[in-house]
PDB file of C-alpha atoms in Angstrom:
ATOM      1  CA  UNK A 613      11.658 114.715  86.042  1.00 41.00           C
ATOM      2  CA  UNK A 614      10.619 111.818  88.230  1.00 51.00           C
ATOM      3  CA  UNK A 615       9.933 108.348  86.854  1.00 67.00           C
ATOM      4  CA  UNK A 616       6.646 106.543  87.295  1.00 84.00           C
ATOM      5  CA  UNK A 617       7.119 104.029  90.102  1.00 84.00           C
ATOM      6  CA  UNK A 618       4.641 101.987  92.157  1.00 87.00           C
ATOM      7  CA  UNK A 619       1.549 103.672  90.719  1.00 90.00           C
ATOM      8  CA  UNK A 620      -1.951 102.376  90.078  1.00 92.00           C
ATOM      9  CA  UNK A 621      -2.873 103.415  86.538  1.00 96.00           C
ATOM     10  CA  UNK A 622      -6.194 102.793  84.792  1.00 97.00           C
ATOM     11  CA  UNK A 623      -6.277 102.852  80.988  1.00 98.00           C
ATOM     12  CA  UNK A 624      -9.733 103.144  79.422  1.00 98.00           C
ATOM     13  CA  UNK A 625      -9.477 102.458  75.691  1.00 98.00           C
ATOM     14  CA  UNK A 626     -11.499 100.357  73.242  1.00 97.00           C
ATOM     15  CA  UNK A 627      -8.643  99.908  70.758  1.00 97.00           C
ATOM     16  CA  UNK A 628      -7.339  96.573  72.009  1.00 97.00           C
ATOM     17  CA  UNK A 629      -3.987  96.904  70.261  1.00 97.00           C
ATOM     18  CA  UNK A 630      -3.331 100.311  71.850  1.00 97.00           C
ATOM     19  CA  UNK A 631      -4.621  99.101  75.214  1.00 97.00           C
ATOM     20  CA  UNK A 632      -2.168  96.190  75.189  1.00 97.00           C
ATOM     21  CA  UNK A 633       0.645  98.493  74.076  1.00 97.00           C
ATOM     22  CA  UNK A 634       0.038 100.855  76.999  1.00 97.00           C
ATOM     23  CA  UNK A 635      -0.240  97.970  79.449  1.00 96.00           C
ATOM     24  CA  UNK A 636       3.034  96.409  78.313  1.00 95.00           C
ATOM     25  CA  UNK A 637       4.868  99.742  78.340  1.00 95.00           C
ATOM     26  CA  UNK A 638       3.840 100.827  81.835  1.00 95.00           C
ATOM     27  CA  UNK A 639       3.714  97.533  83.757  1.00 93.00           C
ATOM     28  CA  UNK A 640       7.290  97.995  84.982  1.00 88.00           C
ATOM     29  CA  UNK A 641       8.800  99.699  88.030  1.00 86.00           C
ATOM     30  CA  UNK A 642       6.246  98.112  90.326  1.00 88.00           C
ATOM     31  CA  UNK A 643       3.257  99.798  88.681  1.00 92.00           C
ATOM     32  CA  UNK A 644      -0.181  98.171  88.865  1.00 95.00           C
ATOM     33  CA  UNK A 645      -1.975  98.469  85.527  1.00 97.00           C
ATOM     34  CA  UNK A 646      -5.742  98.172  85.126  1.00 97.00           C
ATOM     35  CA  UNK A 647      -7.449  98.184  81.738  1.00 98.00           C
ATOM     36  CA  UNK A 648     -11.004  98.723  80.560  1.00 98.00           C
ATOM     37  CA  UNK A 649     -12.509  98.926  77.086  1.00 97.00           C
ATOM     38  CA  UNK A 650     -15.867 100.432  78.062  1.00 97.00           C
ATOM     39  CA  UNK A 651     -17.471 102.779  80.571  1.00 96.00           C
ATOM     40  CA  UNK A 652     -19.058  99.818  82.331  1.00 97.00           C
ATOM     41  CA  UNK A 653     -15.743  98.029  82.780  1.00 97.00           C
ATOM     42  CA  UNK A 654     -14.098 101.236  83.994  1.00 96.00           C
ATOM     43  CA  UNK A 655     -16.902 101.881  86.489  1.00 94.00           C
ATOM     44  CA  UNK A 656     -16.586  98.371  87.928  1.00 96.00           C
ATOM     45  CA  UNK A 657     -12.840  98.799  88.373  1.00 95.00           C
ATOM     46  CA  UNK A 658     -13.269 102.207  90.031  1.00 92.00           C
ATOM     47  CA  UNK A 659     -15.585 100.633  92.606  1.00 91.00           C
ATOM     48  CA  UNK A 660     -12.703  98.427  93.719  1.00 92.00           C
ATOM     49  CA  UNK A 661      -9.607 100.621  93.436  1.00 90.00           C
ATOM     50  CA  UNK A 662      -8.617 104.282  93.517  1.00 85.00           C
ATOM     51  CA  UNK A 663      -6.014 104.763  90.769  1.00 90.00           C
ATOM     52  CA  UNK A 664      -3.243 107.322  90.895  1.00 87.00           C
ATOM     53  CA  UNK A 665      -4.019 108.278  87.292  1.00 92.00           C
ATOM     54  CA  UNK A 666      -6.541 107.547  84.541  1.00 95.00           C
ATOM     55  CA  UNK A 667      -5.778 107.662  80.823  1.00 97.00           C
ATOM     56  CA  UNK A 668      -9.162 107.967  79.171  1.00 97.00           C
ATOM     57  CA  UNK A 669     -10.484 107.707  75.622  1.00 98.00           C
ATOM     58  CA  UNK A 670     -13.525 109.820  74.750  1.00 97.00           C
ATOM     59  CA  UNK A 671     -15.310 107.636  72.191  1.00 96.00           C
ATOM     60  CA  UNK A 672     -16.193 104.334  73.852  1.00 97.00           C
ATOM     61  CA  UNK A 673     -18.693 101.629  72.838  1.00 97.00           C
ATOM     62  CA  UNK A 674     -21.196 102.502  75.555  1.00 96.00           C
ATOM     63  CA  UNK A 675     -20.838 106.290  75.705  1.00 96.00           C
ATOM     64  CA  UNK A 676     -18.465 109.216  76.153  1.00 96.00           C
ATOM     65  CA  UNK A 677     -15.476 109.099  78.440  1.00 96.00           C
ATOM     66  CA  UNK A 678     -16.308 112.668  79.430  1.00 94.00           C
ATOM     67  CA  UNK A 679     -19.446 111.424  81.173  1.00 92.00           C
ATOM     68  CA  UNK A 680     -17.311 109.113  83.302  1.00 91.00           C
ATOM     69  CA  UNK A 681     -14.980 111.983  84.130  1.00 89.00           C
ATOM     70  CA  UNK A 682     -17.845 114.303  85.087  1.00 84.00           C
ATOM     71  CA  UNK A 683     -19.430 111.648  87.288  1.00 83.00           C
ATOM     72  CA  UNK A 684     -16.366 111.277  89.507  1.00 78.00           C
ATOM     73  CA  UNK A 685     -15.601 113.446  92.513  1.00 61.00           C
ATOM     74  CA  UNK A 686     -12.076 114.128  93.784  1.00 57.00           C
ATOM     75  CA  UNK A 687     -10.659 111.981  91.026  1.00 64.00           C
ATOM     76  CA  UNK A 688      -6.938 111.451  90.372  1.00 78.00           C
ATOM     77  CA  UNK A 689      -5.332 113.205  87.419  1.00 85.00           C
ATOM     78  CA  UNK A 690      -7.106 112.225  84.203  1.00 91.00           C
ATOM     79  CA  UNK A 691      -5.349 112.448  80.850  1.00 94.00           C
ATOM     80  CA  UNK A 692      -7.598 112.243  77.825  1.00 96.00           C
ATOM     81  CA  UNK A 693      -6.128 110.356  74.864  1.00 97.00           C
ATOM     82  CA  UNK A 694      -8.478 110.780  71.920  1.00 97.00           C
ATOM     83  CA  UNK A 695      -8.835 110.922  68.132  1.00 96.00           C
ATOM     84  CA  UNK A 696     -10.962 114.056  68.591  1.00 95.00           C
ATOM     85  CA  UNK A 697      -8.489 116.865  68.122  1.00 91.00           C
ATOM     86  CA  UNK A 698     -10.241 120.112  67.253  1.00 91.00           C
ATOM     87  CA  UNK A 699     -10.238 123.069  69.633  1.00 87.00           C
ATOM     88  CA  UNK A 700     -13.802 122.524  70.862  1.00 89.00           C
ATOM     89  CA  UNK A 701     -13.083 118.874  71.699  1.00 92.00           C
ATOM     90  CA  UNK A 702      -9.968 119.812  73.662  1.00 90.00           C
ATOM     91  CA  UNK A 703     -11.750 122.589  75.547  1.00 85.00           C
ATOM     92  CA  UNK A 704     -14.651 120.246  76.369  1.00 89.00           C
ATOM     93  CA  UNK A 705     -12.216 117.740  77.830  1.00 90.00           C
ATOM     94  CA  UNK A 706     -10.328 120.289  79.901  1.00 85.00           C
ATOM     95  CA  UNK A 707     -13.544 121.911  81.141  1.00 82.00           C
ATOM     96  CA  UNK A 708     -14.797 118.483  82.212  1.00 85.00           C
ATOM     97  CA  UNK A 709     -11.801 118.343  84.545  1.00 82.00           C
ATOM     98  CA  UNK A 710      -9.061 116.578  82.602  1.00 87.00           C
ATOM     99  CA  UNK A 711      -5.527 117.432  83.686  1.00 83.00           C
ATOM    100  CA  UNK A 712      -4.253 117.062  80.112  1.00 88.00           C
ATOM    101  CA  UNK A 713      -5.509 116.276  76.615  1.00 93.00           C
ATOM    102  CA  UNK A 714      -3.449 114.337  74.079  1.00 95.00           C
ATOM    103  CA  UNK A 715      -4.507 113.825  70.475  1.00 95.00           C
ATOM    104  CA  UNK A 716      -3.837 110.444  68.864  1.00 96.00           C
ATOM    105  CA  UNK A 717      -1.617 109.102  67.462  1.00 93.00           C
ATOM    106  CA  UNK A 718       0.803 109.406  70.360  1.00 93.00           C
ATOM    107  CA  UNK A 719       3.984 107.444  71.069  1.00 94.00           C
ATOM    108  CA  UNK A 720       4.429 105.723  74.405  1.00 95.00           C
ATOM    109  CA  UNK A 721       7.420 107.942  75.158  1.00 93.00           C
ATOM    110  CA  UNK A 722       5.356 111.101  74.729  1.00 93.00           C
ATOM    111  CA  UNK A 723       2.492 109.673  76.777  1.00 95.00           C
ATOM    112  CA  UNK A 724       4.889 108.720  79.565  1.00 93.00           C
ATOM    113  CA  UNK A 725       6.423 112.189  79.563  1.00 89.00           C
ATOM    114  CA  UNK A 726       3.019 113.858  79.826  1.00 89.00           C
ATOM    115  CA  UNK A 727       2.023 111.479  82.619  1.00 90.00           C
ATOM    116  CA  UNK A 728       5.219 112.243  84.535  1.00 86.00           C
ATOM    117  CA  UNK A 729       4.375 115.941  84.450  1.00 78.00           C
ATOM    118  CA  UNK A 730       1.167 115.195  86.367  1.00 80.00           C
ATOM    119  CA  UNK A 731       2.978 113.324  89.131  1.00 79.00           C
ATOM    120  CA  UNK A 732       4.599 116.103  91.117  1.00 71.00           C
ATOM    121  CA  UNK A 733       7.295 115.318  93.696  1.00 69.00           C
ATOM    122  CA  UNK A 734       5.702 114.971  97.123  1.00 68.00           C
ATOM    123  CA  UNK A 735       7.387 118.177  98.286  1.00 71.00           C
ATOM    124  CA  UNK A 736       5.513 120.126  95.595  1.00 75.00           C
ATOM    125  CA  UNK A 737       2.248 118.205  95.522  1.00 80.00           C
ATOM    126  CA  UNK A 738       0.864 119.254  98.925  1.00 87.00           C
ATOM    127  CA  UNK A 739      -0.119 122.830  99.794  1.00 91.00           C
ATOM    128  CA  UNK A 740      -1.545 124.352 102.983  1.00 93.00           C
ATOM    129  CA  UNK A 741      -3.286 127.675 103.516  1.00 91.00           C
ATOM    130  CA  UNK A 742      -5.587 128.885 106.305  1.00 88.00           C
ATOM    131  CA  UNK A 743      -6.743 125.393 107.288  1.00 91.00           C
ATOM    132  CA  UNK A 744      -6.933 124.168 103.696  1.00 94.00           C
ATOM    133  CA  UNK A 745      -4.793 121.208 102.681  1.00 94.00           C
ATOM    134  CA  UNK A 746      -4.646 120.038  99.066  1.00 92.00           C
ATOM    135  CA  UNK A 747      -2.599 117.295  97.403  1.00 88.00           C
ATOM    136  CA  UNK A 748      -2.320 117.187  93.628  1.00 81.00           C
ATOM    137  CA  UNK A 749      -0.981 113.618  93.533  1.00 74.00           C
ATOM    138  CA  UNK A 750      -3.857 112.100  95.483  1.00 76.00           C
ATOM    139  CA  UNK A 751      -6.317 114.749  94.237  1.00 79.00           C
ATOM    140  CA  UNK A 752      -7.669 115.246  97.761  1.00 85.00           C
ATOM    141  CA  UNK A 753      -8.587 118.417  99.615  1.00 91.00           C
ATOM    142  CA  UNK A 754      -9.385 119.029 103.290  1.00 93.00           C
ATOM    143  CA  UNK A 755     -10.400 121.934 105.491  1.00 93.00           C
ATOM    144  CA  UNK A 756      -9.190 121.519 109.094  1.00 93.00           C
ATOM    145  CA  UNK A 757      -9.166 117.759 108.550  1.00 92.00           C
ATOM    146  CA  UNK A 758     -12.639 117.584 106.999  1.00 93.00           C
ATOM    147  CA  UNK A 759     -12.581 116.199 103.437  1.00 91.00           C
ATOM    148  CA  UNK A 760     -13.932 118.364 100.637  1.00 91.00           C
ATOM    149  CA  UNK A 761     -15.947 116.600  97.946  1.00 89.00           C
ATOM    150  CA  UNK A 762     -14.911 118.444  94.777  1.00 87.00           C
ATOM    151  CA  UNK A 763     -15.439 117.852  91.105  1.00 82.00           C
ATOM    152  CA  UNK A 764     -12.358 117.713  88.900  1.00 78.00           C
ATOM    153  CA  UNK A 765     -12.855 121.294  87.720  1.00 82.00           C
ATOM    154  CA  UNK A 766     -13.417 122.578  91.262  1.00 88.00           C
ATOM    155  CA  UNK A 767     -10.247 120.815  92.389  1.00 88.00           C
ATOM    156  CA  UNK A 768      -8.259 122.352  89.529  1.00 86.00           C
ATOM    157  CA  UNK A 769      -9.520 125.840  90.409  1.00 91.00           C
ATOM    158  CA  UNK A 770      -8.741 125.401  94.119  1.00 94.00           C
ATOM    159  CA  UNK A 771      -5.257 124.132  93.226  1.00 92.00           C
ATOM    160  CA  UNK A 772      -4.734 127.299  91.179  1.00 92.00           C
ATOM    161  CA  UNK A 773      -5.877 129.520  94.061  1.00 95.00           C
ATOM    162  CA  UNK A 774      -3.691 127.638  96.539  1.00 94.00           C
ATOM    163  CA  UNK A 775      -0.695 128.373  94.327  1.00 92.00           C
ATOM    164  CA  UNK A 776      -1.652 132.072  94.128  1.00 93.00           C
ATOM    165  CA  UNK A 777      -3.177 133.037  97.507  1.00 93.00           C
ATOM    166  CA  UNK A 778      -4.078 136.631  98.375  1.00 93.00           C
ATOM    167  CA  UNK A 779      -4.192 137.689  94.714  1.00 94.00           C
ATOM    168  CA  UNK A 780      -7.249 138.701  92.711  1.00 95.00           C
ATOM    169  CA  UNK A 781      -7.986 137.194  89.309  1.00 95.00           C
ATOM    170  CA  UNK A 782     -10.855 137.840  86.910  1.00 92.00           C
ATOM    171  CA  UNK A 783     -12.978 134.928  85.690  1.00 90.00           C
ATOM    172  CA  UNK A 784     -11.253 135.144  82.308  1.00 89.00           C
ATOM    173  CA  UNK A 785      -7.795 135.018  83.910  1.00 91.00           C
ATOM    174  CA  UNK A 786      -8.728 131.990  86.014  1.00 90.00           C
ATOM    175  CA  UNK A 787     -10.114 130.203  82.963  1.00 85.00           C
ATOM    176  CA  UNK A 788      -6.987 130.909  80.917  1.00 85.00           C
ATOM    177  CA  UNK A 789      -4.642 129.813  83.713  1.00 85.00           C
ATOM    178  CA  UNK A 790      -6.533 126.660  84.747  1.00 82.00           C
ATOM    179  CA  UNK A 791      -7.442 125.420  81.282  1.00 74.00           C
ATOM    180  CA  UNK A 792      -4.466 126.923  79.441  1.00 69.00           C
ATOM    181  CA  UNK A 793      -6.733 128.259  76.696  1.00 69.00           C
ATOM    182  CA  UNK A 794      -8.368 131.558  75.717  1.00 72.00           C
ATOM    183  CA  UNK A 795     -11.470 132.239  77.780  1.00 69.00           C
ATOM    184  CA  UNK A 796     -14.522 131.726  75.618  1.00 63.00           C
ATOM    185  CA  UNK A 797     -17.143 130.802  78.225  1.00 60.00           C
ATOM    186  CA  UNK A 798     -16.937 132.922  81.367  1.00 66.00           C
ATOM    187  CA  UNK A 799     -20.284 131.496  82.504  1.00 79.00           C
ATOM    188  CA  UNK A 800     -18.585 128.099  82.830  1.00 79.00           C
ATOM    189  CA  UNK A 801     -15.894 129.330  85.194  1.00 83.00           C
ATOM    190  CA  UNK A 802     -18.370 131.413  87.200  1.00 87.00           C
ATOM    191  CA  UNK A 803     -20.535 128.338  87.706  1.00 88.00           C
ATOM    192  CA  UNK A 804     -17.575 126.304  88.958  1.00 89.00           C
ATOM    193  CA  UNK A 805     -16.473 129.180  91.204  1.00 91.00           C
ATOM    194  CA  UNK A 806     -19.947 129.492  92.675  1.00 92.00           C
ATOM    195  CA  UNK A 807     -20.191 125.807  93.611  1.00 93.00           C
ATOM    196  CA  UNK A 808     -16.622 125.739  94.937  1.00 94.00           C
ATOM    197  CA  UNK A 809     -17.220 128.801  97.134  1.00 92.00           C
ATOM    198  CA  UNK A 810     -20.416 127.260  98.484  1.00 93.00           C
ATOM    199  CA  UNK A 811     -18.723 123.966  99.359  1.00 93.00           C
ATOM    200  CA  UNK A 812     -15.900 125.779 101.144  1.00 93.00           C
ATOM    201  CA  UNK A 813     -18.328 127.996 103.056  1.00 91.00           C
ATOM    202  CA  UNK A 814     -20.439 125.036 104.197  1.00 92.00           C
ATOM    203  CA  UNK A 815     -17.393 123.555 105.959  1.00 91.00           C
ATOM    204  CA  UNK A 816     -15.416 126.646 106.952  1.00 88.00           C
ATOM    205  CA  UNK A 817     -18.420 128.897 107.778  1.00 86.00           C
ATOM    206  CA  UNK A 818     -16.629 131.775 106.051  1.00 85.00           C
ATOM    207  CA  UNK A 819     -15.900 132.981 102.537  1.00 86.00           C
ATOM    208  CA  UNK A 820     -12.424 131.735 101.757  1.00 91.00           C
ATOM    209  CA  UNK A 821     -12.829 132.679  98.101  1.00 92.00           C
ATOM    210  CA  UNK A 822     -13.701 136.346  98.132  1.00 91.00           C
ATOM    211  CA  UNK A 823     -15.050 138.346  95.211  1.00 91.00           C
ATOM    212  CA  UNK A 824     -14.710 142.091  94.725  1.00 91.00           C
ATOM    213  CA  UNK A 825     -16.223 144.128  91.916  1.00 89.00           C
ATOM    214  CA  UNK A 826     -13.649 145.253  89.381  1.00 89.00           C
ATOM    215  CA  UNK A 827     -10.941 142.984  90.811  1.00 93.00           C
ATOM    216  CA  UNK A 828     -12.308 139.455  90.533  1.00 93.00           C
ATOM    217  CA  UNK A 829     -11.784 136.506  92.857  1.00 94.00           C
ATOM    218  CA  UNK A 830      -9.136 135.712  95.462  1.00 95.00           C
ATOM    219  CA  UNK A 831      -8.360 133.068  98.069  1.00 94.00           C
ATOM    220  CA  UNK A 832      -8.057 135.146 101.233  1.00 88.00           C
ATOM    221  CA  UNK A 833      -7.803 134.613 104.947  1.00 76.00           C
ATOM    222  CA  UNK A 834     -11.279 134.031 106.250  1.00 58.00           C
ATOM    223  CA  UNK A 835     -13.623 136.927 105.583  1.00 55.00           C
ATOM    224  CA  UNK A 836     -17.255 137.260 106.544  1.00 49.00           C
ATOM    225  CA  UNK A 837     -18.589 139.220 103.561  1.00 47.00           C
TER     226      UNK A 837
END
């Protein structure tokens, strides 16, 4: 498992003791650490830098961290670190686009391990298929060189398809694979699939994500249906 070197990491947390603990733990190996204790502070930082990862609390003095997550497009991996630990809270965080959800209290060693899992080696982070290029470390996606503006959830779904091209999956299967949880809201995944397909079609002029009754959805070589 690779170490965390030369990364820009933003911690958004209103517990000042925990915020300082995270800063002190991770400001080694050439990492640049940015800290914020509110949505406003985080927003101001994000206007100046693009971090490689965000560790985000949910309950903040001026609102929910989930609103910040939902407002960002093509964001880096976001790990939620929260006191809210029931199943609905976790599912809400993952559906909002978080790459992982950790319930407090959490040791720095565990947090570092979970963060490492989200930083894939460069050889595994970039995928190409039929003009699509996607990079899970930078959380960017392109079609024939044209950038795709995707929400976190849309990016996560496209990453899943890019890892399983030419195979059909039902909406329930996609939900369970992407969010690693039982599918309880198929309307949610269908909404994300619809917007993702539309964004891809606007740039590619073809249906890269194809749907077939009884089989589900698949990332296929350009089709016109």
